[in-house]
XYZ file of C-alpha atoms in Angstrom:
273
model
C 0.009 0.157 0.016
C 3.055 2.296 0.707
C 6.114 2.364 -1.212
C 9.174 3.866 0.774
C 12.729 4.367 -0.239
C 15.596 4.930 2.163
C 18.204 6.786 0.237
C 21.463 6.758 1.767
C 23.449 8.065 -1.005
C 22.297 11.744 -1.467
C 23.460 13.985 -2.516
C 26.042 11.340 -4.609
C 23.554 10.772 -7.331
C 22.941 14.511 -8.522
C 26.781 14.921 -9.518
C 27.140 11.219 -11.184
C 28.898 11.665 -14.329
C 26.591 9.178 -15.996
C 23.570 11.271 -16.864
C 21.111 8.463 -16.965
C 22.078 7.997 -13.356
C 21.665 11.833 -12.555
C 18.212 12.002 -14.179
C 17.252 9.188 -12.668
C 18.228 10.712 -9.137
C 15.620 13.362 -10.025
C 12.694 11.674 -11.362
C 12.892 8.665 -8.683
C 10.257 10.921 -7.218
C 7.499 9.617 -9.361
C 8.575 5.814 -8.177
C 7.764 5.858 -4.702
C 5.310 7.408 -1.924
C 7.819 8.238 0.884
C 11.495 8.890 0.791
C 13.736 8.928 3.973
C 17.247 10.701 2.911
C 20.613 11.097 4.942
C 20.711 14.715 3.183
C 18.286 16.882 4.903
C 19.114 19.455 2.456
C 18.534 17.382 -0.951
C 15.362 15.896 0.842
C 13.887 19.580 1.290
C 14.910 20.398 -2.034
C 13.323 17.162 -3.943
C 9.954 18.431 -2.196
C 10.385 21.736 -2.998
C 11.346 21.219 -7.035
C 8.370 18.840 -7.331
C 6.063 20.335 -4.949
C 5.534 17.195 -3.049
C 5.519 16.299 0.687
C 7.260 12.950 0.031
C 11.019 13.113 1.570
C 11.955 13.098 5.380
C 15.386 13.077 7.195
C 16.823 10.217 8.517
C 20.123 9.568 9.637
C 22.192 6.244 9.206
C 20.813 4.071 11.898
C 22.869 1.435 13.545
C 21.659 -2.321 14.547
C 21.800 -2.473 18.388
C 22.881 -6.017 17.870
C 26.128 -4.742 16.805
C 26.236 -1.961 19.089
C 28.564 -1.850 22.396
C 26.244 -3.272 25.418
C 24.823 -0.404 27.677
C 26.702 -2.094 30.757
C 30.166 -2.720 29.311
C 32.626 0.002 29.705
C 35.432 -1.255 26.798
C 39.032 -0.465 27.471
C 40.790 2.033 25.550
C 43.751 0.596 24.156
C 44.506 2.669 21.326
C 44.351 6.532 20.518
C 42.432 7.152 17.279
C 41.127 5.324 14.570
C 40.091 6.219 10.985
C 38.763 4.328 8.000
C 38.052 4.962 4.092
C 39.928 5.901 1.261
C 41.423 9.007 -0.174
C 39.248 10.872 -2.886
C 40.475 13.039 -5.095
C 41.173 16.631 -3.795
C 40.483 15.739 -0.243
C 43.051 17.433 1.642
C 40.967 17.052 4.841
C 41.310 13.234 4.879
C 45.134 13.107 3.710
C 45.687 15.321 6.680
C 44.018 12.624 8.941
C 45.885 10.095 7.428
C 49.282 11.843 7.555
C 48.480 12.828 11.431
C 47.270 9.385 13.101
C 50.234 7.676 12.662
C 51.954 9.916 15.265
C 49.670 7.923 17.826
C 48.964 4.566 18.901
C 46.314 3.921 16.036
C 44.345 1.852 13.477
C 43.564 2.693 9.743
C 41.288 0.272 8.046
C 41.433 1.030 4.147
C 40.836 -0.529 0.734
C 43.178 1.604 -0.747
C 41.632 3.506 -3.404
C 43.160 6.715 -4.211
C 46.253 6.314 -1.670
C 49.546 7.213 -3.032
C 52.707 4.752 -2.194
C 53.871 7.093 0.605
C 50.346 6.662 2.426
C 49.699 2.841 2.162
C 52.589 2.258 4.613
C 50.008 3.935 7.023
C 47.334 1.235 6.737
C 47.105 -1.133 9.254
C 44.715 -3.619 7.369
C 43.074 -3.872 3.924
C 39.603 -5.002 3.476
C 38.532 -5.965 6.910
C 35.032 -7.359 7.564
C 33.287 -4.528 9.338
C 32.414 -6.451 12.440
C 36.071 -6.755 13.146
C 36.506 -2.941 12.464
C 33.710 -2.176 15.032
C 35.910 -4.446 17.624
C 38.902 -2.339 17.306
C 36.726 1.015 17.153
C 35.471 -0.143 20.408
C 38.723 -0.197 22.175
C 39.625 2.988 20.600
C 39.351 6.706 22.286
C 38.720 8.777 19.002
C 37.083 7.959 15.707
C 38.370 11.271 13.596
C 36.629 12.290 10.255
C 34.938 14.489 7.957
C 31.426 14.616 6.584
C 32.346 16.029 3.347
C 32.302 14.867 -0.065
C 35.012 16.211 -2.519
C 33.991 16.706 -5.951
C 36.148 17.102 -8.846
C 35.639 20.031 -11.370
C 33.482 17.817 -14.110
C 31.285 16.920 -11.109
C 30.799 20.544 -10.226
C 29.565 21.453 -13.740
C 27.286 18.652 -14.220
C 25.318 19.335 -11.180
C 24.917 23.013 -12.631
C 22.963 21.109 -15.334
C 20.026 20.095 -12.547
C 16.765 22.104 -12.496
C 16.794 25.023 -10.087
C 20.051 23.426 -8.735
C 21.017 26.760 -6.781
C 18.512 26.152 -4.169
C 19.497 23.210 -2.737
C 21.778 24.046 0.211
C 24.122 21.244 -0.020
C 25.142 22.953 -3.310
C 25.556 25.949 -1.597
C 29.646 25.444 -1.423
C 29.845 23.886 -4.687
C 32.594 26.234 -6.116
C 34.849 25.225 -3.221
C 34.538 21.637 -5.068
C 32.656 20.367 -1.702
C 29.406 19.053 -0.501
C 28.002 17.956 2.885
C 27.491 14.126 3.249
C 26.524 12.228 6.568
C 28.967 9.245 7.004
C 28.133 5.873 8.781
C 31.520 6.323 10.601
C 30.631 8.625 13.194
C 27.248 6.670 13.672
C 29.314 3.588 13.889
C 31.513 5.211 16.455
C 28.888 6.742 18.891
C 27.155 3.343 19.048
C 30.712 1.545 20.250
C 31.356 4.282 22.629
C 34.076 6.156 20.822
C 34.247 9.832 20.923
C 34.076 11.636 17.461
C 36.279 14.236 16.054
C 34.891 15.649 13.331
C 36.139 18.222 10.930
C 33.785 20.979 10.719
C 31.793 21.600 7.509
C 30.451 24.963 6.256
C 27.011 23.317 7.033
C 27.748 21.840 10.453
C 25.511 18.889 9.043
C 25.876 16.473 11.658
C 24.492 19.152 14.272
C 21.183 18.214 12.697
C 21.231 15.016 14.609
C 23.691 15.503 17.407
C 24.987 18.429 19.605
C 28.692 19.548 19.197
C 30.593 20.007 22.566
C 27.942 17.477 24.057
C 27.836 14.560 22.053
C 30.903 15.258 19.634
C 33.504 17.665 18.905
C 34.473 19.613 16.138
C 37.910 20.464 15.055
C 38.054 23.710 12.661
C 41.395 23.731 11.133
C 43.624 20.543 10.020
C 46.633 22.092 11.663
C 44.951 21.675 14.926
C 43.881 18.075 14.686
C 47.138 16.611 16.129
C 46.955 18.549 19.037
C 43.377 17.694 19.915
C 43.618 14.429 19.219
C 46.754 14.408 21.805
C 44.550 16.706 24.585
C 41.645 13.913 24.278
C 43.699 11.078 24.384
C 45.958 12.238 27.254
C 42.850 13.640 29.485
C 40.572 11.033 28.760
C 38.608 11.263 31.784
C 37.695 14.769 30.759
C 36.048 13.652 27.657
C 34.305 10.533 28.461
C 31.002 11.970 29.170
C 30.413 13.235 25.743
C 30.846 9.834 24.472
C 28.359 8.467 27.354
C 25.998 11.479 26.047
C 26.008 10.273 22.391
C 25.489 6.937 23.130
C 22.176 7.617 24.972
C 21.072 9.517 22.481
C 21.644 7.280 19.601
C 20.308 4.266 21.383
C 17.228 6.182 22.097
C 16.514 7.820 18.890
C 18.756 6.201 15.998
C 18.640 2.616 15.831
C 17.699 0.650 12.635
C 14.368 -0.623 14.792
C 13.386 3.024 15.956
C 13.574 3.972 12.119
C 11.837 1.049 11.017
C 8.800 1.734 13.561
C 8.910 5.539 12.774
C 8.395 4.662 8.973
C 5.554 2.187 9.551
C 3.901 5.268 11.513
C 4.278 7.665 8.333
C 5.576 10.678 7.657
C 4.375 12.708 10.409
C 7.157 11.430 12.675
C 9.871 13.063 10.614
C 10.432 16.881 10.678
C 12.506 19.354 9.379
C 14.438 21.243 11.790
C 14.746 24.080 9.235
């Protein structure tokens, strides 16, 4: 009776170099009754340009079966962790990869985009997610960035979209960036690891969590090393942030909670702005 689509890739489809995929990302509105998107800006934009009320924002959920148990206090034997690859032009990510080896760290990757001089920083390739979560749980800090890094060609094809200027996700397109919630910070929070996040122009993570209370921003790449050291050396001063985020996430952002909200319908999801 209701056709529902959970869309975890936005705004990626909008800058695809494949024209069919790009147009499909616009026209998909006709194929479903309700959408739940991890990009609140693209969700609002799709409603606006199509004059509908189908889209609602929804964060990446996490299955509680894979979360750290509520009564478990995992021993923190590592300082910092990161996983991922190196997108073209992603200086923020490159800085993370270059900085974390100065600590007791883990870096999981598939290796895409990594030049030879950075491949030596990888601690394991192609590790199953469950094993990565096990390491994450015993690490103090997950450092990451909720940004997409675009090539000039991707920027130009985005500008071919109808009324593209009205999507707030495209507001800094001239800097070759867009916002995108990643799974990494959510996984960290559910595994009682502190999220140290590169601040983006949208502060998109504020949509779901409160900075200073549930996670910490760092503004400039040159302050990352200092902040990792400060948090790691004074862990007891920051552990309450981990606890706050975990309590919020296990209450609001589990897979089961998202499914139940979808069952109830659109009224459970509201745009904040």
